[in-house]
Coordinates of N, CA, C and O in Angstrom, one line a residue:
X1 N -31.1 -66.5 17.6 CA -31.5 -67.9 17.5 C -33.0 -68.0 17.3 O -33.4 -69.0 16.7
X2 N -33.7 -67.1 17.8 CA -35.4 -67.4 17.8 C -35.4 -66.8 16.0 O -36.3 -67.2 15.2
X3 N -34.9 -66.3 15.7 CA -35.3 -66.0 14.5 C -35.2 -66.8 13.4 O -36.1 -66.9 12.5
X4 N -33.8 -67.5 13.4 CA -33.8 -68.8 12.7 C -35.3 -70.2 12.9 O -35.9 -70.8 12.1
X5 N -35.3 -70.2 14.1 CA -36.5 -70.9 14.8 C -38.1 -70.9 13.5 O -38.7 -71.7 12.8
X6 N -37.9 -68.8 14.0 CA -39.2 -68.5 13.2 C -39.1 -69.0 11.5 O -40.0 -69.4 10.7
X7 N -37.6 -68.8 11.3 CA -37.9 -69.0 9.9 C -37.8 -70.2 9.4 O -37.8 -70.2 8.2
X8 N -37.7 -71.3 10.1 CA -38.0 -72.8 10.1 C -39.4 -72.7 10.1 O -39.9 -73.0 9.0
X9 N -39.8 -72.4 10.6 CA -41.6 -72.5 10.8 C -41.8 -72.3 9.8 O -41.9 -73.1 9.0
X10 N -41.9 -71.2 9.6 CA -42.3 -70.1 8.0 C -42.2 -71.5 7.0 O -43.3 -71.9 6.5
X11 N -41.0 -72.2 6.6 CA -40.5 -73.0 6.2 C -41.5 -74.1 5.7 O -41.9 -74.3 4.5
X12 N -41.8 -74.8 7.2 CA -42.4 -75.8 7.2 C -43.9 -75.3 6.8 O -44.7 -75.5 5.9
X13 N -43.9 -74.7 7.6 CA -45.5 -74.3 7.4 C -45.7 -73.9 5.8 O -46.7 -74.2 5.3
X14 N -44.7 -73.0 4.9 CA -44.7 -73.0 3.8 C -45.0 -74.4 2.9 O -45.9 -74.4 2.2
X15 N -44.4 -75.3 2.9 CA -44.4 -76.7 2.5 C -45.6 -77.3 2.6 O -46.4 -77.6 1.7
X16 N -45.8 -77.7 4.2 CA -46.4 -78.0 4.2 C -48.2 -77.9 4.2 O -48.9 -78.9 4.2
X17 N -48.8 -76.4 4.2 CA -49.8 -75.9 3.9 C -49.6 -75.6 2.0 O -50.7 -75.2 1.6
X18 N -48.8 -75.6 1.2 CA -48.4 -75.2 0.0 C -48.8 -76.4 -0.7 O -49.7 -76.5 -1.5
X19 N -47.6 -77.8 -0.2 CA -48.1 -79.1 -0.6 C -46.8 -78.7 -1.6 O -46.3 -77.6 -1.9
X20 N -46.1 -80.3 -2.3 CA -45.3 -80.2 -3.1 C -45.8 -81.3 -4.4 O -46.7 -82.1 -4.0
X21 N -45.4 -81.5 -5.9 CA -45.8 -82.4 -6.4 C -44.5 -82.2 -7.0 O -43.6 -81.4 -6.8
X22 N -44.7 -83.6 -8.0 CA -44.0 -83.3 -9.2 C -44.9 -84.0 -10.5 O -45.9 -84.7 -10.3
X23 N -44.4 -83.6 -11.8 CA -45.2 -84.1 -12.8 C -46.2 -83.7 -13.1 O -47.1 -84.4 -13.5
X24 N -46.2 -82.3 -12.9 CA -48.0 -81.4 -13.1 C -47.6 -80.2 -14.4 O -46.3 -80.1 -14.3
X25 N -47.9 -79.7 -15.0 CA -47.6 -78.7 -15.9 C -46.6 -79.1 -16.9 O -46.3 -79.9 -17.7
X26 N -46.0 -77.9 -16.3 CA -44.9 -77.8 -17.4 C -43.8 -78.8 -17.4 O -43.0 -78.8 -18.3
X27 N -44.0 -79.9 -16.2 CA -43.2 -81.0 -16.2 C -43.4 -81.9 -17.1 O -42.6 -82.8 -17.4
X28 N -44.6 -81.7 -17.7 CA -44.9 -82.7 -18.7 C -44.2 -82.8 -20.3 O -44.4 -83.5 -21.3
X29 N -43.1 -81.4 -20.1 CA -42.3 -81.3 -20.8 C -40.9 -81.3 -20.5 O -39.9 -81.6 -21.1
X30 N -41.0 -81.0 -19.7 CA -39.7 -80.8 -18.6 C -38.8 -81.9 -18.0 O -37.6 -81.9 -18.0
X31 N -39.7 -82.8 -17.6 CA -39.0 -83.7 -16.9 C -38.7 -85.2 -18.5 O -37.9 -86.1 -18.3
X32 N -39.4 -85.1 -19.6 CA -38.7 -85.7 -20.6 C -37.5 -85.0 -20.9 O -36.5 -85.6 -21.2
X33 N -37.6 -83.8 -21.0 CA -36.3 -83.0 -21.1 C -34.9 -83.7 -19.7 O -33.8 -84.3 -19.8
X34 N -35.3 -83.4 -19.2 CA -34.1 -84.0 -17.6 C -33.8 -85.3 -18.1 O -32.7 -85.7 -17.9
X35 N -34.9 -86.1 -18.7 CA -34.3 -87.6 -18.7 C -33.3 -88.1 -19.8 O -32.5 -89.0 -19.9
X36 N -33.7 -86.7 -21.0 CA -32.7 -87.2 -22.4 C -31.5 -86.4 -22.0 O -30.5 -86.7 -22.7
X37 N -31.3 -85.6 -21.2 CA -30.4 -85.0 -20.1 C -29.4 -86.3 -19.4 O -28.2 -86.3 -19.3
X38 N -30.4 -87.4 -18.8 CA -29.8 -88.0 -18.0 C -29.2 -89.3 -19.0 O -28.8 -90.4 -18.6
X39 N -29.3 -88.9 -19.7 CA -29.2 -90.4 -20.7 C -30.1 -91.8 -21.3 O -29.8 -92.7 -22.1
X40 N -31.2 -91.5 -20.6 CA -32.5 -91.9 -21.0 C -32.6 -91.7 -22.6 O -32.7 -90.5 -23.1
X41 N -32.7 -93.1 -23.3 CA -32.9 -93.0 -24.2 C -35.0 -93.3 -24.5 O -35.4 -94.0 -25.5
X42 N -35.4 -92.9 -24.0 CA -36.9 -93.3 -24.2 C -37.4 -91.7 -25.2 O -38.4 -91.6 -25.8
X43 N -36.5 -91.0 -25.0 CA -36.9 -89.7 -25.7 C -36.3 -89.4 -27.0 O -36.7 -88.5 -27.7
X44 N -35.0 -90.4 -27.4 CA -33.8 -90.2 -28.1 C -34.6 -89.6 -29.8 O -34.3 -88.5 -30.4
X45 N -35.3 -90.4 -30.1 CA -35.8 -90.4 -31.3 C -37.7 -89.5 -31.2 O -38.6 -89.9 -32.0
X46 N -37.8 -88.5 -30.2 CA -39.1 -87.9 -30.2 C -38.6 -86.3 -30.6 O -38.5 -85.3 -29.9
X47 N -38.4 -86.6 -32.0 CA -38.6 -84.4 -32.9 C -38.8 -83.6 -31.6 O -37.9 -82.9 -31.1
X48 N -39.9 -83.7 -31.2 CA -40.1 -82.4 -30.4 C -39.2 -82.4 -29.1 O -38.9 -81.3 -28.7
X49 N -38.7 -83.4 -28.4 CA -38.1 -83.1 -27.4 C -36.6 -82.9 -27.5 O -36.2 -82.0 -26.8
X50 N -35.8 -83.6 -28.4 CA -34.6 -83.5 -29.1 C -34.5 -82.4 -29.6 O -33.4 -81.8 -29.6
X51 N -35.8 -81.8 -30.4 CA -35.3 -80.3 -31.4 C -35.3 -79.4 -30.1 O -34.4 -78.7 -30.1
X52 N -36.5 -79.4 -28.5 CA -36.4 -78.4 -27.4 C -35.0 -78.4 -26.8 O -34.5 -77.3 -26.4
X53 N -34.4 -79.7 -26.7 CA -33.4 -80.0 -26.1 C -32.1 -79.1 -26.9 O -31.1 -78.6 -26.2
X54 N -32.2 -79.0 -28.0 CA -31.6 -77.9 -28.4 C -31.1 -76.8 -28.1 O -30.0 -76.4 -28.0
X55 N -32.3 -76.1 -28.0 CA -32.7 -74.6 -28.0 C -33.2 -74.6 -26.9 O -33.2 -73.3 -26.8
X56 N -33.7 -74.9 -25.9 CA -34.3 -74.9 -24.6 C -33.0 -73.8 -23.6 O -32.0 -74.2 -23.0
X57 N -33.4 -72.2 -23.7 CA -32.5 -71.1 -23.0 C -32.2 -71.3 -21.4 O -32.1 -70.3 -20.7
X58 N -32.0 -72.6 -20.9 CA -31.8 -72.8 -19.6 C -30.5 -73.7 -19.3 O -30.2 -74.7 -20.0
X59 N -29.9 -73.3 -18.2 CA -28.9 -74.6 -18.0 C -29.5 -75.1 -16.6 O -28.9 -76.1 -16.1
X60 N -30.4 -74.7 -16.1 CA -30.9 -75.3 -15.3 C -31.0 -77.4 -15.4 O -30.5 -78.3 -14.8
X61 N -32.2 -77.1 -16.5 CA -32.9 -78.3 -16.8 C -31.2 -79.7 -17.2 O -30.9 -80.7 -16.7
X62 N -30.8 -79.0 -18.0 CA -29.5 -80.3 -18.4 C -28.6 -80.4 -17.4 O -28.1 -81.5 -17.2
X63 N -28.2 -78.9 -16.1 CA -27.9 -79.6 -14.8 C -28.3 -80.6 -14.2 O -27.5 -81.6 -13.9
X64 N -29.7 -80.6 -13.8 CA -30.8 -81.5 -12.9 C -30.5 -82.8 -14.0 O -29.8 -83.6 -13.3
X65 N -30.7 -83.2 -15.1 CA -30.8 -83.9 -16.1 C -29.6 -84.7 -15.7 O -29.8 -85.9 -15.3
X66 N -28.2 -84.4 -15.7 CA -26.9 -84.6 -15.5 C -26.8 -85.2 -14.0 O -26.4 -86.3 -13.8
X67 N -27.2 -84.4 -13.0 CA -27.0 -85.0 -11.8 C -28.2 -86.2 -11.3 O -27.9 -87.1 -10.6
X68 N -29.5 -86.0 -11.9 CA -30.5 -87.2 -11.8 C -29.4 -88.5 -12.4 O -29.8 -89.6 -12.0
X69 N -28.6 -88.6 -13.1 CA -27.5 -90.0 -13.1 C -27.2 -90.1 -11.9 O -27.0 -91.3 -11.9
X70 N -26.9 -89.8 -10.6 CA -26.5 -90.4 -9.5 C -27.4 -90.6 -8.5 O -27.5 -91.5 -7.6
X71 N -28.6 -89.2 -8.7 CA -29.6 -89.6 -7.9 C -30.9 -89.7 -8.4 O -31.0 -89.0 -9.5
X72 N -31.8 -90.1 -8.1 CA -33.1 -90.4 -8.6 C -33.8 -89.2 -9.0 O -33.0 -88.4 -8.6
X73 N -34.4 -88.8 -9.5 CA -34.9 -87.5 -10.5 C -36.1 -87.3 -9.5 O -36.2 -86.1 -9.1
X74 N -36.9 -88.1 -8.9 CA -37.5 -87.4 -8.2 C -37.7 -87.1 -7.0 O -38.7 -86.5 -6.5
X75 N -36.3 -88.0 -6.3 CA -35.7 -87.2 -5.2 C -34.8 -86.2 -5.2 O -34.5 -85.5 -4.2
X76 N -34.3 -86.2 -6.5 CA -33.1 -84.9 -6.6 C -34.1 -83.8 -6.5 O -33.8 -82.9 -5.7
X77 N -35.4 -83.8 -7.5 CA -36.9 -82.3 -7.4 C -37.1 -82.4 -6.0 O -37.6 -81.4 -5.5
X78 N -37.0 -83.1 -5.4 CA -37.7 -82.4 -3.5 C -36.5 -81.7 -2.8 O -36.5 -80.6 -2.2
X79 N -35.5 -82.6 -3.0 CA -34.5 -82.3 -2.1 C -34.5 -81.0 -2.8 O -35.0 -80.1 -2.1
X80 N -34.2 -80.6 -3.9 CA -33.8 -79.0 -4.6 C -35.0 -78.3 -4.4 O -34.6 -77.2 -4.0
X81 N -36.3 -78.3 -4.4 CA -37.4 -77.9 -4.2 C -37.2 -77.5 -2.8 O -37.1 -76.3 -2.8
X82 N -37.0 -78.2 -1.7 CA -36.5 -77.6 -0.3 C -35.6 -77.0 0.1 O -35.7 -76.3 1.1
X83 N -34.6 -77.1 -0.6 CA -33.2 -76.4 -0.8 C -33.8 -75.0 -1.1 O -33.9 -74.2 -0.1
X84 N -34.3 -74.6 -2.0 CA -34.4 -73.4 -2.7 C -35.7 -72.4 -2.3 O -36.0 -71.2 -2.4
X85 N -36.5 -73.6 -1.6 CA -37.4 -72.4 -0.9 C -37.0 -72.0 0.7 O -37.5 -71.2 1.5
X86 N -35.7 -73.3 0.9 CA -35.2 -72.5 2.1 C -34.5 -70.9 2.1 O -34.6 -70.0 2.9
X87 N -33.5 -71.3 0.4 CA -32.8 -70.3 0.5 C -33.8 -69.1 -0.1 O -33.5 -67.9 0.0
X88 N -34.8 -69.5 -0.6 CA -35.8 -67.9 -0.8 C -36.3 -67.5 0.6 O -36.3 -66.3 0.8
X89 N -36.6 -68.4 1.5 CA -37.2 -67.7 2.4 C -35.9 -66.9 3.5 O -36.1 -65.8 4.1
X90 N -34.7 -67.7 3.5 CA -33.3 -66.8 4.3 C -33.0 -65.9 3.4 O -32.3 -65.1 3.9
X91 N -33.3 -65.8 2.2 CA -32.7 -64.5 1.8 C -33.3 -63.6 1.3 O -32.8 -62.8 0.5
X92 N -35.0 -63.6 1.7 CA -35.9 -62.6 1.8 C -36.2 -62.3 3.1 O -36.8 -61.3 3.2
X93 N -35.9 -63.0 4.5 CA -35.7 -62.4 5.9 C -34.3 -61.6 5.3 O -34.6 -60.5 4.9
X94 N -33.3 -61.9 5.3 CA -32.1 -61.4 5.0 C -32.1 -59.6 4.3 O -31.7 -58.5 4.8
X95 N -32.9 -60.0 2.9 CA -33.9 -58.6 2.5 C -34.3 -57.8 3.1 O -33.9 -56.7 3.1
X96 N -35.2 -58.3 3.7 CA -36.1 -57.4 4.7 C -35.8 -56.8 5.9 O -36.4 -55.9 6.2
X97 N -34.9 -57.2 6.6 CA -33.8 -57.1 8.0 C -32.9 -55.3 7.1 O -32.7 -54.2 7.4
X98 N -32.6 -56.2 5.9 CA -31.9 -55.2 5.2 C -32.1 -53.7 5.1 O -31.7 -52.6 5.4
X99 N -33.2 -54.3 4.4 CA -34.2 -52.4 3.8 C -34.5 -51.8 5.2 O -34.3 -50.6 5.4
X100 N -35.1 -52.7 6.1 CA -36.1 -52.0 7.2 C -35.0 -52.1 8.6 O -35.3 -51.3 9.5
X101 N -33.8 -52.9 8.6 CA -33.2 -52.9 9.9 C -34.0 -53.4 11.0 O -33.7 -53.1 12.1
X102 N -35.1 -54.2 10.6 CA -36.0 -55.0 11.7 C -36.3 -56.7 11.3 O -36.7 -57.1 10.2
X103 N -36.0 -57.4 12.1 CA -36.2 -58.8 12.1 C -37.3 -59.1 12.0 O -37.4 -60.2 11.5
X104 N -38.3 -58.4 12.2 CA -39.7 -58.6 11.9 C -40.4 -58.4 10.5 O -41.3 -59.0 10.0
X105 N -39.5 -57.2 10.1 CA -40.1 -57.0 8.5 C -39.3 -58.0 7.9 O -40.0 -58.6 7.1
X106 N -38.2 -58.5 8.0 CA -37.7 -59.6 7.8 C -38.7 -60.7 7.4 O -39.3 -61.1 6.4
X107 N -38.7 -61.0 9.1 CA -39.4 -62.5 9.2 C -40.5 -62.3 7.9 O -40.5 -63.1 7.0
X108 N -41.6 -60.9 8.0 CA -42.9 -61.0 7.2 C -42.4 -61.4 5.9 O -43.1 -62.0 5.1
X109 N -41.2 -60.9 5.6 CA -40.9 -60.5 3.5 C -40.7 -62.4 3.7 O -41.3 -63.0 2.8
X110 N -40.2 -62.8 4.2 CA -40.0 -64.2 4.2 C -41.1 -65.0 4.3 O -41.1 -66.0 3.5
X111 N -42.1 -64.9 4.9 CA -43.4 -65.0 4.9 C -44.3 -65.4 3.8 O -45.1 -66.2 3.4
X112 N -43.8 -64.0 3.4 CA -44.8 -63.6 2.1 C -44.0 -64.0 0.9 O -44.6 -63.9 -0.2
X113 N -43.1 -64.2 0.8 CA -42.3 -65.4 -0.6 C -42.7 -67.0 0.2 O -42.2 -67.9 -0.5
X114 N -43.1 -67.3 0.7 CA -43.5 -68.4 0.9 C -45.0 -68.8 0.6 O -45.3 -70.0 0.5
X115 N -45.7 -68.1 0.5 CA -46.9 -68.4 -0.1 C -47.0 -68.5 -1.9 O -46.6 -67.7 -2.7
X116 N -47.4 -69.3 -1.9 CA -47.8 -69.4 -3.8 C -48.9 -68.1 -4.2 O -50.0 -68.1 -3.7
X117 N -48.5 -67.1 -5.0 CA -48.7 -65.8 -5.1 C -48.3 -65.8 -6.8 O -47.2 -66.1 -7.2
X118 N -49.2 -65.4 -7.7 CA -48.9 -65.2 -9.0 C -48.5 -63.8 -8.8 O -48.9 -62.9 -8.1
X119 N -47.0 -63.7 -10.2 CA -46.9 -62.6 -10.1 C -47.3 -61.8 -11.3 O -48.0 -62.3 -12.2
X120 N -46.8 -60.4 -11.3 CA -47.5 -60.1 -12.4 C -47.0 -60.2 -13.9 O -47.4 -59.4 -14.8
X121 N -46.4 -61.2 -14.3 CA -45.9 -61.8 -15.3 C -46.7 -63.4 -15.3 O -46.4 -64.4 -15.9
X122 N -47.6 -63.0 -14.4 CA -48.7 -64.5 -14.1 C -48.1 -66.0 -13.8 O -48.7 -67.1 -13.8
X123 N -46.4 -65.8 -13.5 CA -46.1 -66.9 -13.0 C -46.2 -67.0 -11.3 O -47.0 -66.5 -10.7
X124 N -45.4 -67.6 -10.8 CA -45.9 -67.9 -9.3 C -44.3 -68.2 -8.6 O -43.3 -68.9 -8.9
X125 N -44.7 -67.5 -7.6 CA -44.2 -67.0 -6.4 C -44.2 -68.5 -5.5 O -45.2 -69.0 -5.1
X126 N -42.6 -69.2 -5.1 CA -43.0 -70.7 -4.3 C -44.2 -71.2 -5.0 O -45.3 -70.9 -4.4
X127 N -44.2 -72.0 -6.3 CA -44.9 -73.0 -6.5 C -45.1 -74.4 -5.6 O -45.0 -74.4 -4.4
X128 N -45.4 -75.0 -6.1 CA -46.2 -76.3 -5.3 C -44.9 -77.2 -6.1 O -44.7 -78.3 -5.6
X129 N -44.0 -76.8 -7.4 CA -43.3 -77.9 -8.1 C -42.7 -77.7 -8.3 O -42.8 -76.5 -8.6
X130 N -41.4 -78.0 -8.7 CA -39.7 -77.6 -9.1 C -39.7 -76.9 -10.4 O -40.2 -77.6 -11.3
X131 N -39.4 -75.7 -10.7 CA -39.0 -75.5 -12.2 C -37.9 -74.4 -12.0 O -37.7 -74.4 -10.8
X132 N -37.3 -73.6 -12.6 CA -36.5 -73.7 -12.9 C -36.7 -71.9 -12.7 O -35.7 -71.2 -13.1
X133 N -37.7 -71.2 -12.3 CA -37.7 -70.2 -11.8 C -37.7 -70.3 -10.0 O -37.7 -69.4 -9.2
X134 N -37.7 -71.4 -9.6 CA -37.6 -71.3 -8.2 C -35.5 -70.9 -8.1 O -35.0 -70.1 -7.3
X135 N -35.0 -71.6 -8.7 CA -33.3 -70.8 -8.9 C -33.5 -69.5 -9.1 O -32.8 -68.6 -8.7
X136 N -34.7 -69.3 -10.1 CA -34.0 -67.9 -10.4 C -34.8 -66.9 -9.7 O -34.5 -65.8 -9.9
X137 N -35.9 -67.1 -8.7 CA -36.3 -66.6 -7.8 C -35.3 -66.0 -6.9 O -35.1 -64.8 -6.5
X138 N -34.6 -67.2 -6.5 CA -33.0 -66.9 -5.6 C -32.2 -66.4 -6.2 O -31.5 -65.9 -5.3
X139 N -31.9 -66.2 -6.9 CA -31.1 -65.3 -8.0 C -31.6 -63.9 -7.8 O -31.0 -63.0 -7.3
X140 N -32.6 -63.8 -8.3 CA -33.3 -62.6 -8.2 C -33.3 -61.5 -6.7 O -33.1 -60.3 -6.8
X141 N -33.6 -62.4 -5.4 CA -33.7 -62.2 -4.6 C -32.0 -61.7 -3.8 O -32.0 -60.9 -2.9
X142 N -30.6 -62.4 -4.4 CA -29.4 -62.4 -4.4 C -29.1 -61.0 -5.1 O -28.2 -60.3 -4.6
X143 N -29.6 -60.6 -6.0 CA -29.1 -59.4 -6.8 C -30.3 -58.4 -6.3 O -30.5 -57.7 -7.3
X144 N -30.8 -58.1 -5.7 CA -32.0 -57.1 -5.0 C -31.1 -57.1 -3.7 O -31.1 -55.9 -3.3
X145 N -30.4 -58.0 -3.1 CA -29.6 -58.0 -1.4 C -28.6 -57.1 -2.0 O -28.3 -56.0 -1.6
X146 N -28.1 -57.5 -2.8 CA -26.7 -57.1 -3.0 C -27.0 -55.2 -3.4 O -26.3 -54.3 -2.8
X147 N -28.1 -54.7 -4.4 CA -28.4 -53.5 -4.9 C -28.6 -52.8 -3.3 O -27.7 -52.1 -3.0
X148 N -29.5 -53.0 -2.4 CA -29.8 -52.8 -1.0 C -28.5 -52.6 -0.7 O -28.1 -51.5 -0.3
X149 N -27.6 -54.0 -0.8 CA -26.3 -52.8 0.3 C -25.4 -52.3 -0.4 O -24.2 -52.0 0.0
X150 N -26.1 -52.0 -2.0 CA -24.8 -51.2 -2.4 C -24.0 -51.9 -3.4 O -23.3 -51.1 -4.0
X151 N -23.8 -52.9 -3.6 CA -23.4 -53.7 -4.2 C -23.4 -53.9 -5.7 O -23.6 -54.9 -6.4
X152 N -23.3 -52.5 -6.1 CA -23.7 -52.8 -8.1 C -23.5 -54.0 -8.9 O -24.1 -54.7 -9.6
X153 N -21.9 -53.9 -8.2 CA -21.4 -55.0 -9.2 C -21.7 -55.9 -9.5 O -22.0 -56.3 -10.5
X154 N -21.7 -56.5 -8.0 CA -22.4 -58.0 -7.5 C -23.5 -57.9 -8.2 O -23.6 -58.9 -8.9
X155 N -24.7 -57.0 -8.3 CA -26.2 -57.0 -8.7 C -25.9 -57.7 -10.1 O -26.1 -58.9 -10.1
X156 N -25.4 -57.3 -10.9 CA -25.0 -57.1 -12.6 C -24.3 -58.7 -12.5 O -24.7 -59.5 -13.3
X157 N -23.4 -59.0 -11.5 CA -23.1 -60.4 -11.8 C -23.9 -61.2 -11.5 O -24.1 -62.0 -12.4
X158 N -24.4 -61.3 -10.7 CA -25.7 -62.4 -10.3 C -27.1 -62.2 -11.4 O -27.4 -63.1 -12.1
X159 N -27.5 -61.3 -11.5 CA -28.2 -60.7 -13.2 C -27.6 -61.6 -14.3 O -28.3 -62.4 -15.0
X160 N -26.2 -61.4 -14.6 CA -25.9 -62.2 -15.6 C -25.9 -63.5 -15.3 O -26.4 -64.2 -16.2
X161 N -25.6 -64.3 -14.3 CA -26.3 -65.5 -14.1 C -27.4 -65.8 -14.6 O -27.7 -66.4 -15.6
X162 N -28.3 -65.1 -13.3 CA -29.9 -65.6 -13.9 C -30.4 -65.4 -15.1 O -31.5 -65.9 -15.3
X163 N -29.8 -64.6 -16.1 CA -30.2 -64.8 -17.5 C -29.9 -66.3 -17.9 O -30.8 -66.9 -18.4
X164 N -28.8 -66.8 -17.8 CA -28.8 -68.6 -18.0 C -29.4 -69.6 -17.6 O -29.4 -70.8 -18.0
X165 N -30.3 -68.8 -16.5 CA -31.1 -69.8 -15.5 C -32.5 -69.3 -16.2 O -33.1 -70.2 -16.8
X166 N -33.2 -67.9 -16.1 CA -34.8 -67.8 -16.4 C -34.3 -67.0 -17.0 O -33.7 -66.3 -16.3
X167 N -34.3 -66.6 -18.2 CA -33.9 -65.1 -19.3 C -35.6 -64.0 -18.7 O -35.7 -62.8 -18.5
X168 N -36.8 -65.0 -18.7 CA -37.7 -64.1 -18.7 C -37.9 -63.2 -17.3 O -38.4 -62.1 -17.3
X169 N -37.2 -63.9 -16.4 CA -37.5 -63.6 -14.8 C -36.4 -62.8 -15.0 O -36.5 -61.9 -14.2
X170 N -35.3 -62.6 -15.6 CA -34.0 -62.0 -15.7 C -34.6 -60.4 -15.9 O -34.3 -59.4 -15.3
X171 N -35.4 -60.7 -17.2 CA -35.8 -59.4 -17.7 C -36.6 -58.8 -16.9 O -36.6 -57.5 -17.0
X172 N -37.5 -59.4 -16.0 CA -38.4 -58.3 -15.5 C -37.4 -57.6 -13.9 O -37.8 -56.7 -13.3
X173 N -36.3 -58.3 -13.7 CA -35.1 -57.8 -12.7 C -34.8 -56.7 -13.4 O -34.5 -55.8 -12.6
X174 N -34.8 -56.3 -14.8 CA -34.4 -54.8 -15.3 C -35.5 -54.1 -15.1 O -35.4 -52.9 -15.2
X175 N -36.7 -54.7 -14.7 CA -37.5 -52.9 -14.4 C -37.3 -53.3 -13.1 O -38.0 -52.5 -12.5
X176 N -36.8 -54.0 -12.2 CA -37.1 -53.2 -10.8 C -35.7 -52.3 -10.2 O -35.8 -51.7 -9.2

């Protein structure tokens, strides 16, 4: 029970020393994307978002896009934004408990996915904003648990997931 405790903290203190936004970067393309997703016609007739909306390699974005119809778009990004850095941080304690058999290396690997950390593909580790590598962070993190206890198959199935979700975060799952 104290360990759940700790990893609430981690949590909070993640968020809340991290800070969350929405509408910063890549949202500036992203989130017109979610809206012609949601049925928002304010994008209907803009070339470039219609031709992305195409070809855009994610089912992420037209998920979020689809369920922002029932709930507000930028309360659906927090609530999922919290969702997902809970489940990165339980299933990098979960990790780490794994490899080392200690709740403590645990608690740290959970720790240390909670800080915004570029990685070496120069994206970032718990952002400050919803996109669509924070799923596939979890994804990623789901197929590393599963290889740990052995679990090929599972690795290879959750892998083919997250290619639907981040193809690029997918690929760098084949060198580790």
């Amino acid at each position: 029970a104290r360990v759940w405790l700790w990893l609430l903290l981690i949590a909070a203190g993640s968020i809340l020393t991290q800070g969350y936004t929405w509408g910063i970067i890549n949202h500036g393309i992203q989130i017109p994307l979610m809206r012609l997703w949601a049925g928002d016609t304010a994008f209907a007739q803009d070339p470039f978002i219609t031709e992305m909306a195409s070809s855009y390699t994610t089912v992420f974005y037209p998920a979020v896009g689809v369920a922002s119809r029932y709930v507000p778009l930028p309360v659906l990004l927090f609530v999922l934004f919290v969702v997902l850095r809970l489940a990165t941080l339980g299933l990098g304690f979960v990790l780490g408990r794994t490899m080392f058999s200690d709740d403590v290396a645990g608690l740290w690997t959970a720790a240390l996915l909670g800080v915004q950390t570029p990685t070496f593909a120069w994206d970032i580790v718990s952002d400050i904003y919803l996109t669509h590598g924070a799923l596939a962070q979890v994804l990623i993190l789901v197929c590393l648990l599963a290889l740990a206890r052995g679990r090929t198959v599972w690795a290879f199935f959750w892998a083919g997931l997250l290619f639907n979700v981040h193809g690029m975060h997918a690929s760098h799952l084949m060198l580790a």
